[in-house]
Coordinates of C-alpha atoms and ligand atoms in Angstrom, one line a residue:
M1 CA 22.5 -8.6 -33.9
N2 CA 25.6 -9.6 -36.4
D3 CA 26.5 -7.6 -39.8
P4 CA 25.2 -9.7 -42.2
V5 CA 27.5 -8.3 -44.5
Q6 CA 30.5 -9.5 -42.5
S7 CA 28.8 -12.7 -41.2
T8 CA 27.3 -13.9 -44.7
Q9 CA 27.5 -17.0 -46.1
I10 CA 27.3 -17.7 -50.2
L11 CA 27.4 -20.5 -52.2
V12 CA 28.6 -19.8 -55.9
I13 CA 26.9 -23.3 -58.3
D14 CA 28.0 -22.7 -61.9
D15 CA 30.0 -25.3 -64.0
E16 CA 32.0 -23.0 -65.8
R17 CA 35.2 -22.3 -63.9
D18 CA 36.3 -19.0 -64.8
I19 CA 32.7 -17.6 -63.4
R20 CA 32.9 -19.6 -60.2
E21 CA 36.3 -18.4 -59.4
G22 CA 35.7 -14.3 -60.3
C23 CA 32.3 -14.6 -58.1
E24 CA 34.5 -15.9 -55.4
R25 CA 37.2 -13.5 -55.7
I26 CA 34.8 -10.5 -56.0
L27 CA 32.9 -11.5 -53.0
S28 CA 35.6 -12.2 -50.5
R29 CA 36.5 -8.8 -51.1
M30 CA 32.9 -8.1 -49.9
E31 CA 34.0 -9.6 -47.0
C32 CA 31.6 -12.9 -47.4
K33 CA 32.6 -16.4 -46.6
V34 CA 32.4 -18.0 -50.4
F35 CA 32.0 -21.2 -51.3
I36 CA 31.9 -23.2 -54.8
A37 CA 30.4 -25.7 -56.8
A38 CA 30.7 -27.1 -60.2
N39 CA 27.0 -28.9 -60.5
G40 CA 24.2 -28.7 -58.6
M41 CA 24.7 -32.0 -56.5
E42 CA 27.7 -30.4 -54.8
G43 CA 26.0 -27.6 -54.4
L44 CA 23.0 -29.2 -52.3
E45 CA 25.5 -31.4 -50.5
I46 CA 27.7 -27.9 -49.2
I47 CA 23.8 -26.6 -48.4
N48 CA 22.8 -29.3 -46.1
R49 CA 26.8 -29.1 -44.7
E50 CA 26.8 -25.4 -43.7
P51 CA 24.7 -22.3 -42.8
I52 CA 24.3 -20.8 -46.3
S53 CA 22.4 -17.4 -46.7
I54 CA 22.9 -17.0 -50.6
V55 CA 23.1 -19.2 -53.6
L56 CA 24.1 -17.7 -56.7
C57 CA 23.0 -20.8 -59.3
D58 CA 23.4 -20.9 -63.2
I59 CA 20.3 -22.4 -64.6
K60 CA 22.0 -24.1 -67.4
M61 CA 24.2 -27.1 -65.6
P62 CA 25.1 -30.3 -66.9
G63 CA 23.0 -33.2 -64.7
I64 CA 20.4 -31.0 -62.3
D65 CA 19.9 -27.5 -63.7
G66 CA 19.3 -24.4 -61.4
I67 CA 15.8 -24.7 -61.7
E68 CA 15.7 -28.0 -60.1
V69 CA 18.1 -26.9 -57.5
L70 CA 16.2 -23.7 -56.8
S71 CA 13.3 -26.1 -56.3
R72 CA 14.8 -28.2 -53.8
I73 CA 16.3 -25.4 -51.6
R74 CA 12.5 -23.7 -51.8
E75 CA 11.7 -27.6 -50.3
S76 CA 13.7 -27.6 -47.0
K77 CA 15.9 -24.5 -46.9
K78 CA 13.1 -21.9 -47.3
E79 CA 15.4 -18.8 -45.5
I80 CA 18.3 -19.1 -48.3
L81 CA 17.7 -16.0 -50.9
V82 CA 18.4 -17.8 -54.1
I83 CA 20.0 -15.4 -57.1
M84 CA 19.7 -17.4 -60.9
I85 CA 22.6 -16.6 -63.3
T86 CA 21.3 -16.6 -66.8
G87 CA 22.6 -16.2 -70.0
F88 CA 21.1 -14.0 -72.8
A89 CA 19.0 -17.0 -74.3
T90 CA 17.9 -17.7 -71.1
V91 CA 15.9 -14.9 -70.0
E92 CA 12.5 -16.6 -70.2
T93 CA 13.9 -18.8 -68.0
A94 CA 15.2 -16.6 -65.0
I95 CA 11.7 -15.1 -65.3
E96 CA 10.4 -18.7 -64.6
A97 CA 12.8 -19.5 -61.7
M98 CA 11.9 -15.8 -60.2
K99 CA 8.3 -16.9 -60.0
R100 CA 9.0 -20.2 -58.6
G101 CA 11.0 -18.3 -55.7
A102 CA 14.1 -17.2 -56.5
Y103 CA 14.7 -13.8 -55.0
D104 CA 17.3 -12.1 -58.2
F105 CA 18.9 -12.9 -61.2
V106 CA 22.1 -11.4 -62.7
S107 CA 22.7 -12.1 -66.7
K108 CA 25.8 -13.4 -68.1
P109 CA 27.7 -12.0 -68.9
F110 CA 28.1 -9.9 -65.9
T111 CA 30.4 -7.0 -64.6
P112 CA 32.3 -7.2 -60.9
D113 CA 29.8 -4.2 -60.0
Q114 CA 26.5 -5.6 -61.0
L115 CA 27.3 -9.0 -59.4
R116 CA 27.9 -6.3 -56.5
I117 CA 24.7 -4.5 -56.4
V118 CA 22.4 -7.7 -57.0
V119 CA 24.2 -9.4 -54.0
K120 CA 24.4 -6.1 -51.7
R121 CA 20.6 -6.0 -52.4
A122 CA 20.2 -10.0 -51.1
I123 CA 22.3 -9.2 -48.0
E124 CA 20.0 -6.0 -47.2
K125 CA 17.3 -7.8 -47.8
L126 CA 18.3 -10.5 -45.6
R127 CA 19.2 -7.6 -42.6
L128 CA 15.8 -6.8 -43.1
I129 CA 14.3 -10.3 -42.2
Q130 CA 16.5 -10.7 -39.3
E131 CA 15.7 -7.2 -38.2
T132 CA 12.1 -8.2 -38.8
E133 CA 12.7 -11.3 -36.9
A134 CA 14.2 -9.5 -33.5
L135 CA 11.4 -7.3 -33.6
R136 CA 8.2 -9.9 -34.0
I137 CA 10.3 -11.8 -31.2
E138 CA 10.6 -9.0 -29.0
R139 CA 7.0 -8.0 -29.5
E140 CA 6.1 -11.8 -28.2
R141 CA 8.3 -11.5 -25.6
N142 CA 6.8 -8.0 -24.5
L143 CA 3.2 -9.2 -24.6
A144 CA 4.1 -12.5 -22.5
D145 CA 5.6 -10.0 -19.8
L146 CA 2.4 -8.4 -20.0
G147 CA 0.6 -11.3 -19.5
M148 CA 2.1 -12.7 -17.1
E149 CA 2.1 -9.4 -15.2
Q150 CA -1.5 -8.9 -15.4
S151 CA -1.8 -12.8 -13.7
R152 CA 0.6 -11.8 -11.0
I153 CA -1.5 -8.8 -10.2
R154 CA -4.6 -10.8 -10.4
T155 CA -2.9 -13.2 -7.9
I156 CA -2.1 -10.7 -5.7
I157 CA -5.4 -9.4 -5.5
E158 CA -7.2 -12.9 -5.4
T159 CA -5.1 -14.0 -2.4
L160 CA -5.5 -10.2 -0.5
P161 CA -6.7 -10.6 3.1
N162 CA -9.1 -7.5 2.4
G163 CA -11.8 -7.6 -0.1
V164 CA -11.0 -5.4 -3.4
L165 CA -13.9 -4.1 -5.5
V166 CA -13.6 -2.2 -8.3
T167 CA -16.3 0.2 -10.3
N168 CA -16.0 2.3 -13.3
M169 CA -17.5 5.8 -13.4
T170 CA -21.4 4.0 -14.5
G171 CA -20.9 2.2 -11.6
Q172 CA -20.5 -1.1 -13.1
V173 CA -18.6 -3.9 -11.1
V174 CA -15.3 -4.8 -13.0
L175 CA -13.2 -6.2 -10.3
L176 CA -14.5 -8.6 -7.4
N177 CA -11.9 -10.5 -5.3
P178 CA -13.5 -13.2 -3.3
V179 CA -13.1 -12.0 0.4
A180 CA -15.2 -8.8 -1.2
I181 CA -17.3 -11.6 -2.3
K182 CA -17.7 -13.3 0.8
Y183 CA -17.8 -10.4 2.7
L184 CA -21.0 -9.0 0.3
G185 CA -23.0 -12.2 0.6
I186 CA -22.5 -12.5 -3.3
D187 CA -23.6 -15.3 -4.8
V188 CA -20.2 -17.1 -6.1
S189 CA -21.2 -17.4 -9.6
R190 CA -22.0 -13.9 -10.3
K191 CA -19.8 -12.7 -12.7
T192 CA -18.5 -9.0 -12.9
G193 CA -20.1 -6.2 -15.4
E194 CA -23.2 -5.4 -14.0
Q195 CA -24.1 -2.4 -11.9
I196 CA -23.4 -2.1 -8.4
G197 CA -26.4 -1.9 -7.2
T198 CA -27.5 -5.3 -8.2
Y199 CA -24.7 -6.7 -6.3
L200 CA -25.6 -5.2 -2.8
Q201 CA -28.6 -5.7 -0.8
D202 CA -26.9 -2.5 2.0
K203 CA -28.4 0.7 -0.3
G204 CA -26.3 2.9 2.3
L205 CA -23.1 1.1 0.8
C206 CA -24.4 1.1 -2.8
D207 CA -24.7 4.9 -2.4
Y208 CA -21.5 5.5 -0.6
I209 CA -19.8 3.1 -4.0
M210 CA -21.7 5.1 -6.5
A211 CA -20.8 8.5 -5.2
I212 CA -17.1 8.0 -5.5
S213 CA -17.6 6.0 -8.4
Q214 CA -18.8 8.9 -10.1
G215 CA -16.5 11.4 -8.8
A216 CA -18.3 12.9 -5.8
Y217 CA -14.5 13.1 -4.0
R218 CA -11.2 14.1 -5.3
I219 CA -8.4 11.6 -4.4
T220 CA -6.6 14.2 -2.0
D221 CA -10.3 14.7 0.1
D222 CA -10.8 13.1 3.7
I223 CA -13.4 10.8 2.1
P224 CA -15.3 9.2 4.8
S225 CA -15.6 5.6 5.5
Y226 CA -18.7 2.9 6.1
E227 CA -19.0 0.8 8.7
L228 CA -21.2 -2.2 7.3
V229 CA -22.3 -5.1 10.0
L230 CA -22.8 -8.5 8.9
P231 CA -24.8 -11.3 10.6
E232 CA -23.4 -12.9 13.8
E233 CA -21.7 -9.7 15.2
R234 CA -19.4 -9.0 12.7
Y235 CA -17.8 -5.5 10.8
V236 CA -16.4 -4.6 8.1
L237 CA -14.8 -1.1 7.4
V238 CA -15.4 0.1 3.8
Q239 CA -13.3 2.8 2.5
G240 CA -13.4 3.7 -1.2
R241 CA -11.3 5.7 -3.1
P242 CA -11.6 7.6 -6.8
V243 CA -9.6 6.6 -9.6
P244 CA -8.1 9.4 -11.0
G245 CA -7.2 9.2 -15.0
A246 CA -4.4 11.0 -16.8
G247 CA -6.7 14.7 -16.7
N248 CA -7.5 14.0 -12.9
E249 CA -11.0 13.1 -13.7
C250 CA -12.8 10.2 -11.9
L251 CA -12.5 6.7 -14.1
G252 CA -14.2 4.9 -11.0
A253 CA -13.6 3.5 -7.3
V254 CA -11.3 1.2 -5.9
V255 CA -13.4 -0.2 -2.4
N256 CA -11.0 -1.9 0.4
L257 CA -13.0 -3.9 2.8
A258 CA -11.5 -4.6 6.3
D259 CA -12.8 -7.0 8.9
I260 CA -12.9 -5.2 12.1
T261 CA -14.6 -7.3 14.2
A262 CA -11.7 -7.6 16.7
M263 CA -10.9 -3.9 17.3
K264 CA -15.1 -3.6 17.5
V265 CA -14.9 -6.4 20.3
F266 CA -11.4 -4.7 21.8
D267 CA -13.1 -1.3 21.9
R268 CA -16.4 -2.5 23.8
L269 CA -14.5 -4.1 26.1
K270 CA -12.4 -0.8 26.8
S271 CA -15.4 0.8 26.9
E272 CA -16.9 -1.2 29.8
F273 CA -13.9 -1.4 31.4
V274 CA -13.8 2.6 31.3
A275 CA -17.5 3.0 32.7
K276 CA -16.9 0.0 35.3
V277 CA -14.2 1.9 37.1
S278 CA -16.0 5.4 36.4
H279 CA -19.0 4.0 38.2
E280 CA -16.9 2.5 41.3
L281 CA -15.3 6.6 41.8
R282 CA -18.1 8.5 41.3
S283 CA -19.9 7.9 44.5
P284 CA -16.5 8.2 46.8
L285 CA -15.7 11.5 44.6
S286 CA -19.1 13.1 45.1
T287 CA -18.8 12.1 49.2
I288 CA -15.1 13.5 49.2
H289 CA -16.6 16.7 47.5
E290 CA -19.5 17.0 49.6
Q291 CA -17.6 17.0 52.9
L292 CA -14.5 19.1 51.5
A293 CA -17.6 21.9 50.7
M294 CA -19.2 21.4 54.3
V295 CA -15.8 21.6 55.7
I296 CA -15.1 25.3 54.2
Q297 CA -18.3 26.3 54.6
E298 CA -18.2 25.9 58.9
N299 CA -14.5 26.4 59.2
A300 CA -13.8 29.3 56.5
I301 CA -13.3 31.5 59.5
G302 CA -10.6 29.6 61.4
Y303 CA -8.3 28.7 58.6
S304 CA -5.3 30.4 57.4
E305 CA -5.4 32.0 54.0
D306 CA -3.6 29.1 52.4
S307 CA -5.0 26.6 53.9
Q308 CA -8.2 28.1 52.6
Y309 CA -6.8 27.9 49.1
M310 CA -5.5 24.2 49.1
L311 CA -9.1 22.9 50.3
G312 CA -10.5 25.5 47.4
R313 CA -8.3 23.9 45.1
A314 CA -9.2 20.2 46.1
K315 CA -12.5 21.3 45.9
E316 CA -12.3 22.6 42.3
K317 CA -10.3 19.4 41.5
T318 CA -12.9 16.9 42.6
Q319 CA -15.5 18.6 41.1
G320 CA -13.4 18.4 37.7
L321 CA -13.0 14.6 38.2
I322 CA -16.6 14.4 38.9
A323 CA -17.3 15.8 35.6
L324 CA -14.8 13.7 33.9
I325 CA -16.7 10.4 35.4
G326 CA -20.2 11.8 33.9
D327 CA -18.6 12.5 30.9
L328 CA -17.1 8.8 30.3
L329 CA -20.2 7.3 31.4
D330 CA -22.0 9.4 29.1
L331 CA -19.6 8.5 26.4
S332 CA -20.1 4.8 27.0
R333 CA -24.0 5.1 27.2
I334 CA -23.8 6.5 23.9
E335 CA -21.2 4.1 22.3
A336 CA -22.9 1.0 23.8
G337 CA -26.1 2.2 21.7
N338 CA -28.3 2.8 25.0
V339 CA -29.1 6.8 23.8
G340 CA -31.8 7.7 22.0
Q341 CA -33.0 4.4 21.7
N342 CA -36.9 5.5 21.7
P343 CA -37.3 8.7 19.3
V344 CA -39.9 10.3 19.3
P345 CA -41.0 13.4 17.0
V346 CA -39.6 16.8 18.8
Q347 CA -39.1 20.6 17.8
V348 CA -35.8 20.7 17.8
D349 CA -35.8 24.4 17.5
D350 CA -38.0 24.9 20.5
I351 CA -35.4 22.4 23.0
V352 CA -32.3 24.5 21.4
E353 CA -34.1 27.8 22.6
R354 CA -34.7 26.7 25.9
V355 CA -30.6 25.5 25.9
V356 CA -29.6 29.0 25.0
E357 CA -32.2 30.4 28.0
F358 CA -30.5 28.1 30.3
L359 CA -27.0 29.1 29.1
K360 CA -28.0 32.9 29.1
V361 CA -26.9 33.0 33.1
Q362 CA -23.6 31.6 32.2
A363 CA -23.1 34.1 29.5
Q364 CA -23.6 36.9 30.9
R365 CA -21.2 36.4 33.7
K366 CA -18.7 36.8 30.8
E367 CA -21.0 39.8 29.5
Q368 CA -21.0 38.1 26.7
Q369 CA -24.2 38.7 24.4
L370 CA -26.2 35.1 23.5
V371 CA -28.4 35.6 20.6
Y372 CA -31.2 33.0 19.2
K373 CA -32.1 33.6 15.7
P374 CA -35.5 31.4 14.8
S375 CA -35.8 29.8 11.3
A376 CA -37.5 31.8 9.3
V377 CA -40.0 29.0 8.2
L378 CA -41.6 26.0 10.3
V379 CA -39.2 23.7 10.9
A380 CA -40.9 20.3 11.1
P381 CA -40.6 17.9 14.1
I382 CA -37.6 15.5 13.8
L383 CA -37.6 12.2 15.6
A384 CA -35.1 12.4 18.6
D385 CA -34.6 11.7 22.2
A386 CA -34.7 15.7 23.9
M387 CA -32.5 14.7 26.5
A388 CA -29.4 14.1 23.4
I389 CA -30.6 17.3 22.1
E390 CA -30.1 19.1 25.5
S391 CA -26.7 17.7 25.3
I392 CA -25.3 18.6 22.0
F393 CA -26.2 22.0 22.1
G394 CA -25.3 22.0 25.7
N395 CA -22.2 21.4 25.2
I396 CA -21.5 23.0 22.0
I397 CA -22.7 26.5 23.4
T398 CA -21.6 26.0 26.9
N399 CA -17.8 25.7 24.4
A400 CA -18.6 28.6 22.7
I401 CA -19.0 30.8 26.1
K402 CA -15.6 29.1 27.4
Y403 CA -13.5 29.7 24.4
T404 CA -15.0 33.3 24.0
P405 CA -13.3 35.9 25.7
D406 CA -15.5 38.6 27.9
K407 CA -17.3 40.6 26.3
G408 CA -17.9 38.4 23.1
K409 CA -20.5 37.5 20.6
I410 CA -22.5 33.9 20.4
I411 CA -24.9 33.7 17.9
V412 CA -27.0 30.2 17.3
T413 CA -29.1 30.0 14.4
V414 CA -31.8 27.8 13.5
E415 CA -32.4 26.9 9.7
A416 CA -35.3 25.0 8.1
L417 CA -33.7 23.6 5.0
A418 CA -35.2 21.0 2.4
R419 CA -34.7 17.6 4.2
C420 CA -32.8 18.7 7.0
V421 CA -32.4 21.5 9.6
S422 CA -29.6 22.7 10.4
I423 CA -28.2 25.0 13.4
S424 CA -25.3 26.9 13.8
V425 CA -23.2 28.0 16.7
E426 CA -21.2 30.8 15.8
D427 CA -18.7 32.8 18.4
T428 CA -15.9 35.4 18.1
G429 CA -14.0 33.7 20.1
F430 CA -10.4 32.4 20.3
G431 CA -10.7 30.5 17.2
M432 CA -8.2 27.1 16.6
E433 CA -5.9 26.8 14.3
K434 CA -6.6 24.7 10.9
K435 CA -4.7 21.7 12.0
H436 CA -6.6 21.3 15.2
L437 CA -9.9 20.8 13.4
P438 CA -10.2 17.3 12.4
R439 CA -8.7 16.3 16.1
I440 CA -11.3 17.9 18.5
F441 CA -13.6 15.4 18.0
E442 CA -11.2 12.7 19.0
K443 CA -11.6 11.4 22.7
F444 CA -9.4 13.4 25.3
Y445 CA -8.3 16.3 22.6
R446 CA -7.9 19.4 24.0
V447 CA -6.2 22.7 22.1
K448 CA -3.8 24.1 24.6
D449 CA -2.2 27.1 23.7
E450 CA -1.9 30.7 25.6
N451 CA -5.6 31.5 25.3
T452 CA -7.2 28.3 27.0
R453 CA -4.3 27.0 29.5
F454 CA -6.2 28.0 31.9
I455 CA -9.6 26.8 31.0
T456 CA -11.1 23.5 32.4
G457 CA -12.1 20.7 30.4
T458 CA -12.5 17.1 30.0
G459 CA -12.0 16.9 26.1
L460 CA -14.9 14.5 25.9
G461 CA -17.5 17.3 25.1
L462 CA -17.1 17.1 21.4
P463 CA -16.7 13.1 21.0
I464 CA -20.3 13.0 22.7
V465 CA -21.6 15.8 20.8
K466 CA -20.4 13.5 17.5
S467 CA -21.9 10.0 18.6
L468 CA -24.8 11.7 19.5
V469 CA -25.3 13.4 16.2
E470 CA -24.4 10.3 14.2
A471 CA -27.0 8.7 16.1
L472 CA -29.6 11.1 14.9
N473 CA -27.8 10.1 11.3
G474 CA -27.0 14.2 11.7
T475 CA -23.4 15.6 10.3
I476 CA -21.7 18.0 12.8
S477 CA -18.9 20.1 10.7
V478 CA -16.3 23.3 12.1
E479 CA -14.9 26.1 10.8
S480 CA -12.3 27.8 12.6
E481 CA -10.3 31.2 12.4
L482 CA -7.2 31.8 15.0
G483 CA -7.9 35.1 16.4
K484 CA -11.7 34.9 14.9
G485 CA -14.0 32.5 16.1
T486 CA -15.4 29.5 15.6
I487 CA -18.5 28.3 14.3
F488 CA -20.2 24.7 14.4
T489 CA -23.1 23.6 12.2
V490 CA -25.1 20.7 13.3
T491 CA -27.5 18.9 10.9
V492 CA -30.0 16.6 11.5
P493 CA -32.1 14.8 8.7
Y494 CA -36.3 15.0 8.7
P495 CA -37.5 11.5 9.1
Ligands
ADP501 P1 -13.3 20.9 26.6 O1 -13.7 19.5 27.4 O2 -12.3 20.9 26.7 O3 -13.9 21.6 26.3 P2 -14.8 19.5 24.5 O4 -14.0 18.1 23.5 O5 -15.8 19.7 24.2 O6 -13.2 19.5 25.6 O7 -13.5 20.1 23.2 C1 -12.4 20.2 22.6 C2 -11.6 20.8 22.5 O8 -11.7 21.9 21.8 C3 -11.5 22.2 23.3 O9 -10.4 21.9 24.5 C4 -10.9 23.6 23.0 O10 -9.6 23.3 22.7 C5 -11.4 23.6 21.1 N1 -12.9 24.1 21.6 C6 -14.0 23.5 21.3 N2 -15.1 24.4 20.8 C7 -14.4 25.6 21.0 C8 -15.0 26.7 20.8 N3 -16.4 27.1 20.4 N4 -13.6 27.8 20.0 C9 -12.8 27.5 20.8 N5 -12.0 26.4 20.1 C10 -12.5 25.3 21.0

């Protein structure tokens, strides 16, 4: 900003030459640019021509007097500060001038200092006016920027290819973009501001968003996603995150909706392909396996030790391949939804106990204790396919036997809770490092370390278990400590 003292243009209008020239001298030394006029008309002409900021104007002048000059300035150049020069006799008139909008007055005769004080005050006033104006412009520009930023963000959200929905901590919808409206089947005329439940038909999705909005998860948590099935076999993956406030409290939820239909179709085609290939391989492999077994049995004595070893390895490997094919076929059947389609009420504790009894032979071979601890209270029946339950616990307990050294202990505990039954399988085995835990339910994932190197497996057991548990609307979790042991816990809800 210019320094007003340096650049102020001042006009002195006075019919007395001494006063005019005296003022000009004093003010020029204050580094102002000074104009002088001997009467009102001349002064008004200069005002029209030059960018005058301050006018010093004598009240009593021949022709148009100071009050008239003041009125004309107030009409057309409101920004000019007018200081009236008055004689003793005209103090009342000066007061009248102030009422009409003069900024200040100075009485004749005045000393140079008096003039300087009055003019400096006016210059200071001008500076303040300039600063206020600059601040106003700055504020308006900030507001305009903010408005533009907001509309830009809104445009981006509106045009995102994914659906976006935002709720506050009470579950009120505060933002919905057009894609979310489409995926969720919301009436386009609906406004935001109401509870999430009034927009959604899917109760599970509503509970999911509500839980995140109300702070059930922290931002760092591994938050589950929700799969929404739309008409015409379209699938939408819903992923919500809490919105943290300044103190890390939950302010609401941001929910992203992505169409995963193409991925689902691809996944299905892949499973179908794997199932077909596995099916084609199963019969010839079983034949090879049986024939190998026969050859080994019939000619055992005639073969050299090397040949016997090689034949034995070949038989083991074909057995491994047959197990892999069996698991692949199981998995594709489960993923295609062909397992547990006709659930009936079953006594899950009885099935688990039978599995434990069946696997005791395997455990005894490794001199392990396999203990079954029944529930203290009666377990209510659950709706399931008994084969699925057998498969779940068959896999988990077999793993516990496999991944626990000889003479270890495995405890299978059934506990009836208020809304579900919980079954845990705890072993004193090799355990796993934390980094493996989220991945062991992925297909073909196996922990490879010194302890597990020689243990055969397909890496498909736990993915099968997980799919079966999810088909029962249950949950599976795992805790493990390297060198100490592992606990798998499955919960299945009552109907
Ligand atoms: P696998 O056929 O290899 O046993 P799974 O899917 O059943 O395949 O298990 C995946 C991996 O999880 C295993 O390879 C093993 O490393 C680990 N695992 C499973 N259960 C246990 C357990 N009780 N103790 C230690 N590691 C386990």
